[in-house]
mmCIF file of C-alpha atoms in Angstrom:
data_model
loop_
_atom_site.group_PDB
_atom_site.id
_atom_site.type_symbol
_atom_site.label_atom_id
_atom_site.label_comp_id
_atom_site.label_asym_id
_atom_site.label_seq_id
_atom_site.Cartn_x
_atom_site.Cartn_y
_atom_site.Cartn_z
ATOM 1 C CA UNK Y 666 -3.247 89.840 -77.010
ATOM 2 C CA UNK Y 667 -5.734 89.883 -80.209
ATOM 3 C CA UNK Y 668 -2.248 89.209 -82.239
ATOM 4 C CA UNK Y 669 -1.301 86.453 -80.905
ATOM 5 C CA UNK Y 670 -4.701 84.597 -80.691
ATOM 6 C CA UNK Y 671 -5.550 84.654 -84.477
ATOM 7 C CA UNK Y 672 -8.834 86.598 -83.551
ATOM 8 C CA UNK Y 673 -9.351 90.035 -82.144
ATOM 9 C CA UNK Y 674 -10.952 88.841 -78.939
ATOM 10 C CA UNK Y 675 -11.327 91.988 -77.633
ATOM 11 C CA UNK Y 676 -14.327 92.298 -80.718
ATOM 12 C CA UNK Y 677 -17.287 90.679 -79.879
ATOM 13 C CA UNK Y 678 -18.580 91.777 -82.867
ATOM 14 C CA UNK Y 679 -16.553 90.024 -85.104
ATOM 15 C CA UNK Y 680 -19.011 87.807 -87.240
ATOM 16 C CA UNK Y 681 -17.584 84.198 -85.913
ATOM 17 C CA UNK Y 682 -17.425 85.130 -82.240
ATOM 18 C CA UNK Y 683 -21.269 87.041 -82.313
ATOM 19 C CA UNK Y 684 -22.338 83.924 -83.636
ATOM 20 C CA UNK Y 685 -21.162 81.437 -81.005
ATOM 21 C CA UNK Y 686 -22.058 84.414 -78.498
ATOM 22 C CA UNK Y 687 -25.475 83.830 -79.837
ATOM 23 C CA UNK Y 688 -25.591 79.953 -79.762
ATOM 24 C CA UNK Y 689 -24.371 80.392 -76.374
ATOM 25 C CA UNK Y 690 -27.523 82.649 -75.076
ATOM 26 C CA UNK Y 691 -29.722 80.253 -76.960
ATOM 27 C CA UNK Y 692 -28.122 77.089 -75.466
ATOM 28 C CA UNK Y 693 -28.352 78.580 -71.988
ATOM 29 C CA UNK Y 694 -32.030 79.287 -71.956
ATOM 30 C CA UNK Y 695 -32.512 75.877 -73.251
ATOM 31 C CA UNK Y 696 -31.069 74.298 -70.357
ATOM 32 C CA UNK Y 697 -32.123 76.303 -68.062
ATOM 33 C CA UNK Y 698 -36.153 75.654 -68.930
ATOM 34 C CA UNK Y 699 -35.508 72.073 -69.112
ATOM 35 C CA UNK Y 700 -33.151 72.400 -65.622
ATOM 36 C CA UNK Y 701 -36.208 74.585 -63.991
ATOM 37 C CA UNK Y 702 -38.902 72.351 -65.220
ATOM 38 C CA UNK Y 703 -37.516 69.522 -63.980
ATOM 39 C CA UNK Y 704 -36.460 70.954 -60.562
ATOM 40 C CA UNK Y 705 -40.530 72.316 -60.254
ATOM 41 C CA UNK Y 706 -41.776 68.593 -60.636
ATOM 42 C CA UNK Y 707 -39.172 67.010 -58.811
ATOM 43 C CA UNK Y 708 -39.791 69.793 -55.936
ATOM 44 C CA UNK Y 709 -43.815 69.525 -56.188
ATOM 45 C CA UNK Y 710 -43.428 65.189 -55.835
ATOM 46 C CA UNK Y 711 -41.151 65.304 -53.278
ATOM 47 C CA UNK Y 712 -42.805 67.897 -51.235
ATOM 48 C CA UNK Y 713 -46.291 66.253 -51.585
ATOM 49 C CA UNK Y 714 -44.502 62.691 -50.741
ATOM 50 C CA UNK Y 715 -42.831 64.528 -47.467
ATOM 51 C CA UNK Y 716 -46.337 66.092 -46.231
ATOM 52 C CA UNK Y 717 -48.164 63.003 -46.684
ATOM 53 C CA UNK Y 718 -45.518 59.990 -45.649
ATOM 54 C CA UNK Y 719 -43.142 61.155 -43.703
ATOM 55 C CA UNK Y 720 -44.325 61.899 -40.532
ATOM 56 C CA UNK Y 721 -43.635 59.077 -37.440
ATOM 57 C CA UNK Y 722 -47.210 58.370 -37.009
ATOM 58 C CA UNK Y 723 -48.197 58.409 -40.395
ATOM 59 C CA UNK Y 724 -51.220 56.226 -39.660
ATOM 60 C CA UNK Y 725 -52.405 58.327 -37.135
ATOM 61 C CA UNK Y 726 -51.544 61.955 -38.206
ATOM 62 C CA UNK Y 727 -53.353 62.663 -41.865
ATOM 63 C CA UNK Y 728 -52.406 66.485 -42.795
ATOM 64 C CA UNK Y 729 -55.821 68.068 -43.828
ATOM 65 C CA UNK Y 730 -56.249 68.053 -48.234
ATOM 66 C CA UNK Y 731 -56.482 71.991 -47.650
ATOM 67 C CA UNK Y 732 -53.113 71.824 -45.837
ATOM 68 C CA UNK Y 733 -51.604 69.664 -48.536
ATOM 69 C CA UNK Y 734 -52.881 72.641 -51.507
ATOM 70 C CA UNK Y 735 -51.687 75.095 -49.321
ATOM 71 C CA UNK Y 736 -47.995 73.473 -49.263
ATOM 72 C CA UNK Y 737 -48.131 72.592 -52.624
ATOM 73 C CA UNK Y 738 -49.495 76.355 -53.950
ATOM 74 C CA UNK Y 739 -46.900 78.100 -51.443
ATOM 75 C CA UNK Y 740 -44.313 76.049 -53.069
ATOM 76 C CA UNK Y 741 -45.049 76.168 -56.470
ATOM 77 C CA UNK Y 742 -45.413 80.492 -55.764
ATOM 78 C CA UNK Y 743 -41.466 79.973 -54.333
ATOM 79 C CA UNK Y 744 -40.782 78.167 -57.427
ATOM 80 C CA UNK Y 745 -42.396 80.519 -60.035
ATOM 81 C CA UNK Y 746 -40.335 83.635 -58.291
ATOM 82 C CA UNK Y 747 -37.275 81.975 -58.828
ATOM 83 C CA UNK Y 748 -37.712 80.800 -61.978
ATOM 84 C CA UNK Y 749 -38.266 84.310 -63.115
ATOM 85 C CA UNK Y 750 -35.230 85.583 -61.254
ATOM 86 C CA UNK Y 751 -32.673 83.053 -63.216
ATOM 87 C CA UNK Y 752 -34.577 83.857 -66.326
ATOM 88 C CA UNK Y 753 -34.453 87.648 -65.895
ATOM 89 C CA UNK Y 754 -30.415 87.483 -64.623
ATOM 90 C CA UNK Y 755 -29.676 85.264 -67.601
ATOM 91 C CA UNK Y 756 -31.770 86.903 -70.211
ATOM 92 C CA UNK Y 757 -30.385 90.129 -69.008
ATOM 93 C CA UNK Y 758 -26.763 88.201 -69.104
ATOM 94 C CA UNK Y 759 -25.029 89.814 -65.977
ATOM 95 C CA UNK Y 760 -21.736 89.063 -64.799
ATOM 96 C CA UNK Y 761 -21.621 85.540 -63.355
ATOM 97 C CA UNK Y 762 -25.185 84.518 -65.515
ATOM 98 C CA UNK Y 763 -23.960 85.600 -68.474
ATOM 99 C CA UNK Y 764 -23.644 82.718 -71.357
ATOM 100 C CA UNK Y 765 -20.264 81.571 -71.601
ATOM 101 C CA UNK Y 766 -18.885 82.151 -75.214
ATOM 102 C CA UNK Y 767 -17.901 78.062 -75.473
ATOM 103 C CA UNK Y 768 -21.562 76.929 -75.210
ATOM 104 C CA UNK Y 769 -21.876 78.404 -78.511
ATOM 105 C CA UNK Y 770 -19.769 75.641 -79.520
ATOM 106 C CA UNK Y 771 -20.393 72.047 -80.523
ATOM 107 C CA UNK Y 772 -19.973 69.367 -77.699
ATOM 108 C CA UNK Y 773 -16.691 67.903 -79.032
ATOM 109 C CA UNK Y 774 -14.951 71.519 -79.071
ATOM 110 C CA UNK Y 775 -16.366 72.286 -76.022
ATOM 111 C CA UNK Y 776 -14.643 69.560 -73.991
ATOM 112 C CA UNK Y 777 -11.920 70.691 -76.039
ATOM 113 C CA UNK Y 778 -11.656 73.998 -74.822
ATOM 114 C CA UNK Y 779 -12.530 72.909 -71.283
ATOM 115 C CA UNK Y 780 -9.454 70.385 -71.163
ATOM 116 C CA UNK Y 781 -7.363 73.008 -72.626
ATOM 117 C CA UNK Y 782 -8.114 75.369 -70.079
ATOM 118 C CA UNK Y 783 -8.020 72.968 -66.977
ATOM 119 C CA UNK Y 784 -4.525 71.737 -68.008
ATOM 120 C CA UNK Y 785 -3.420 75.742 -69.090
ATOM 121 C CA UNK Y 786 -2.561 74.639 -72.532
ATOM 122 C CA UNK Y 787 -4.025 76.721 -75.012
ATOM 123 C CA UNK Y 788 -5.088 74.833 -78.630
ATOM 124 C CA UNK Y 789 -3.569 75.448 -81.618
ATOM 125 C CA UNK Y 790 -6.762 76.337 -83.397
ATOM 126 C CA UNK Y 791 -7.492 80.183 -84.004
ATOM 127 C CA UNK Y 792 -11.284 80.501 -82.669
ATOM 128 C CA UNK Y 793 -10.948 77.576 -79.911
ATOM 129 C CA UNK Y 794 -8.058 79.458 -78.810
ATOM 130 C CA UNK Y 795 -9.700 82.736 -78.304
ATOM 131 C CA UNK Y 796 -13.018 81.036 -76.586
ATOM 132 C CA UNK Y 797 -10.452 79.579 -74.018
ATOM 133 C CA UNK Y 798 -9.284 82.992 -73.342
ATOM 134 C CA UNK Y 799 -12.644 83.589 -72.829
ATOM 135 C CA UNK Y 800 -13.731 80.863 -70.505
ATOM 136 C CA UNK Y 801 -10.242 81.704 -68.382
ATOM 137 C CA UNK Y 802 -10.943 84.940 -67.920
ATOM 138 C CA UNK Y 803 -14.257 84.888 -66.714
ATOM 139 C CA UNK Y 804 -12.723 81.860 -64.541
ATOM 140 C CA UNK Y 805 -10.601 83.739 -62.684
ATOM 141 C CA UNK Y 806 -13.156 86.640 -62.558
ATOM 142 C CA UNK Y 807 -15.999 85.111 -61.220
ATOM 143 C CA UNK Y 808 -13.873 82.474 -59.178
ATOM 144 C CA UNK Y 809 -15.080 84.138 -55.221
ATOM 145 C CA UNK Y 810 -18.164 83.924 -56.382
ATOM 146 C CA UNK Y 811 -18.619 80.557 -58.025
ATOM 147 C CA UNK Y 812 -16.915 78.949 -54.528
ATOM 148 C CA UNK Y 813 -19.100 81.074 -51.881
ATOM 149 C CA UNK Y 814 -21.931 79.523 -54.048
ATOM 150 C CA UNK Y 815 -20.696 76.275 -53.941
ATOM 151 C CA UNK Y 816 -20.058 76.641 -50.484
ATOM 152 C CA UNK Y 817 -23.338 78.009 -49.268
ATOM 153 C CA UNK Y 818 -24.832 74.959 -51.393
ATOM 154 C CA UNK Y 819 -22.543 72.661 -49.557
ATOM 155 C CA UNK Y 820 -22.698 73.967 -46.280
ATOM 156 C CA UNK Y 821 -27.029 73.540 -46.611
ATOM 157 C CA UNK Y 822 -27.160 70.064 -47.801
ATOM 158 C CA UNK Y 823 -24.477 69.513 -44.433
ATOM 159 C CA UNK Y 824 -27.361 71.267 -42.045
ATOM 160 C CA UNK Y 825 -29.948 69.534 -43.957
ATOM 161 C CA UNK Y 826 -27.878 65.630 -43.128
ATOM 162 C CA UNK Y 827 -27.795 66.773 -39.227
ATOM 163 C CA UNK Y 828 -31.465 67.401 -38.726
ATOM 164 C CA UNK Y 829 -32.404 65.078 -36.300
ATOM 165 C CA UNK Y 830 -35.679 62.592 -37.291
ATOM 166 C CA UNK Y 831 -35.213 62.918 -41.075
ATOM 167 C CA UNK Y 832 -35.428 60.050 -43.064
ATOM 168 C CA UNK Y 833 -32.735 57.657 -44.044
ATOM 169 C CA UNK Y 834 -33.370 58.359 -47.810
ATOM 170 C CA UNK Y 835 -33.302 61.873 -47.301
ATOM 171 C CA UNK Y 836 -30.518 62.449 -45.026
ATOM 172 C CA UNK Y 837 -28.755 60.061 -47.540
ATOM 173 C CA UNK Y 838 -29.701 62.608 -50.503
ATOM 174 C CA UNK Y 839 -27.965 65.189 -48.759
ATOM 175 C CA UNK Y 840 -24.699 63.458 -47.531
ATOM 176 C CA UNK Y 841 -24.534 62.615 -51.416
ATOM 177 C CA UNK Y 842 -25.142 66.279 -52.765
ATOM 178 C CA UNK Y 843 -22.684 67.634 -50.226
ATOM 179 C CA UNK Y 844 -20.132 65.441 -51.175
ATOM 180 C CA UNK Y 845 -20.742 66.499 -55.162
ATOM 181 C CA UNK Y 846 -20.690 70.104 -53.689
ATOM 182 C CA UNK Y 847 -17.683 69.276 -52.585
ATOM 183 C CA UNK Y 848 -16.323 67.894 -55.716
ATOM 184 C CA UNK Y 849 -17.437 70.952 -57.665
ATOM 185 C CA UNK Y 850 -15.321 72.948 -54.975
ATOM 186 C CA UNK Y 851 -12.146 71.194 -55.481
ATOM 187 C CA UNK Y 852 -12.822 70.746 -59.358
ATOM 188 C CA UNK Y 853 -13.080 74.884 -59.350
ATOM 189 C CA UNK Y 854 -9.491 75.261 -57.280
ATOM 190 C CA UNK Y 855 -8.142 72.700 -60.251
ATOM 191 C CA UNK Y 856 -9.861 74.695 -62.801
ATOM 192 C CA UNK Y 857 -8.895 78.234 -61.631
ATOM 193 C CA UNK Y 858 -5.074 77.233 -61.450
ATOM 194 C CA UNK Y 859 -5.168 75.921 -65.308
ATOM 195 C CA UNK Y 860 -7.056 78.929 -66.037
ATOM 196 C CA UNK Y 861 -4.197 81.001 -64.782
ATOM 197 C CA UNK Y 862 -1.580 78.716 -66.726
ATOM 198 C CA UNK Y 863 -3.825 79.677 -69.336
ATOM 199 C CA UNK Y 864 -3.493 82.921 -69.416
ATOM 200 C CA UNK Y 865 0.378 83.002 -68.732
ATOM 201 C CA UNK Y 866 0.292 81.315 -71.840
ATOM 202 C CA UNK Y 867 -1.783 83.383 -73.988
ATOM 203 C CA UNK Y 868 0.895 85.984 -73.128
ATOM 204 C CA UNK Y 869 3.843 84.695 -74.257
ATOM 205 C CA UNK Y 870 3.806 84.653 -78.602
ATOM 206 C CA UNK Y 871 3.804 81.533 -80.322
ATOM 207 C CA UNK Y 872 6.488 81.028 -82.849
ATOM 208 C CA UNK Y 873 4.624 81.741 -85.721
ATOM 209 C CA UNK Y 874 3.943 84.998 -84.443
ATOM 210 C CA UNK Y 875 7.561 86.159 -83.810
#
């Protein structure tokens, strides 16, 4: 299949590929400090907001300061755990948390490859080509995975809308992130069918190469 892509995918040590493998792992760990760090503050300001307004007799019913650090401490604990669980899994770059090859690349090829692979048209161009293969593969690979994820996500944010005396702007926050659960379930059935044009495609040699 190597032939037919321009470059021996196969190689990942081939000096263009380990350098966008590379960019990738760098790339990842950048977004996922700034996606942890901002999760952490976001967690710690809602869950201090939730302990000390929303209760029905706020007025009346002032959790304890100790019970407040407690809460907070617990939380932050739960926090720090996982945090060093996603780094270790993508540091470590195991199966589903390993960096995709096209993060390596710039935005603009990126969506590139992205479209390419959605629609199961492969680009023309050599190395954009070959990280499409890529991303397909590991599409189709990882596919049971990525939608029992998004489905255990969805399903949550459902339980979390039918808890009875939650707040209106919270039970709103989780109809809207089950319906982008959703989404992200239906994009991945879309995605996983072009990724399987994709590879039908890779398999049949382009005219040059006959």
């Amino acid at each position: 299949m190597g032939k037919h892509l321009g470059v021996a995918v196969e190689d990942v040590d081939t000096p263009e590929l380990k350098a966008l493998a590379a960019a990738a792992r760098r790339r990842q760990r950048r977004w996922l400090a700034t996606i942890l760090g901002g999760t952490t503050i976001a967690a710690v300001l809602a869950g201090f907001v939730i302990s000390t307004v929303d209760h029905p007799h706020a007025a009346r019913h002032h959790p304890p300061a100790a019970m407040i650090v407690l809460t907070l401490v617990a939380l932050l604990l739960v926090l720090a755990a996982e945090a060093v669980l996603c780094y270790w899994l993508v540091k470590t770059g195991r199966g589903l948390f390993k960096a995709p090859l096209a993060l390596g690349l710039p935005y603009r090829d990126r969506r590139v490859v992205l479209k390419s692979v959605r629609r199961g048209t492969p680009p023309p161009e050599p190395t954009l080509r070959a990280v499409g293969l890529r991303m397909a593969e590991r599409t189709i690979r990882y596919r049971k995975q990525t939608i029992a994820l998004y489905g255990v996500f969805a399903a949550s944010q459902a339980v979390n809308a039918l808890i009875p005396d939650r707040p209106g702007w919270l039970r709103g926050l989780s109809v809207w992130a089950l319906g982008m659960f959703l989404c992200a379930l239906a994009y991945q059935r879309v995605l996983t069918a072009g990724a399987r044009r994709y590879l039908e495609q890779c398999r049949q040699p382009r005219p040059e190469d006959v």
